[in-house]
């Protein structure tokens, strides 16, 4: 009984060893030419293609890491629909209306950009004109980072979201009143510029 088990185990090991080896494909030699005195040919057929071991070119199965122009236009359309997120004076905490603005179309946007790992969005942070340049740059940065975190929680890949602060530079309104200042206390999402 013991010897029968050993024989079976040895056969199984040999079978596994030889079945794991890849078989070589040997190119077939072309058939010898037909003698000239043979019966007349009925119809001439093209010779079969030779099977030489040349590498075949296959289409790349790796998906593109950047969206094409049509997809970039679709992304831009979604970004245009996502309104800027506005903030209270000297604050970087998202208000409920800002969360609603960011949430709109964010899932669709996330579904698209997840397919393109090299594609990035930029969250821009802004402040109104009051305060020093340094303070407003820091406040814009805090607003951009808060917005990025919120978007990441909605499903956008955090590693595809860059942040930048413009502080009080690049205002959308230049009047010196509260209505105008409110328009400048915001974050805005854009497609990152290609390097």
Tab-separated table of C-alpha atoms in Angstrom, residues 45 48 65 69 75 87 89 109 117 135 144 146 179-180 182 187:
chain	number	residue	atom	x	y	z
A	45	UNK	CA	-4.147	29.382	-54.923
A	48	UNK	CA	-0.179	29.660	-47.212
A	65	UNK	CA	-3.914	57.932	-18.350
A	69	UNK	CA	-10.386	66.264	-25.972
A	75	UNK	CA	-15.226	67.536	-17.548
A	87	UNK	CA	-17.206	81.508	2.696
A	89	UNK	CA	-15.636	86.618	6.533
A	109	UNK	CA	-16.933	64.141	-12.057
A	117	UNK	CA	-4.894	58.684	-12.995
A	135	UNK	CA	-2.990	86.524	5.813
A	144	UNK	CA	-8.791	75.379	-0.861
A	146	UNK	CA	-11.073	72.412	3.156
A	179	UNK	CA	-21.656	92.236	-1.612
A	180	UNK	CA	-18.458	92.383	-3.638
A	182	UNK	CA	-18.622	88.032	-0.503
A	187	UNK	CA	-13.015	78.448	-3.912
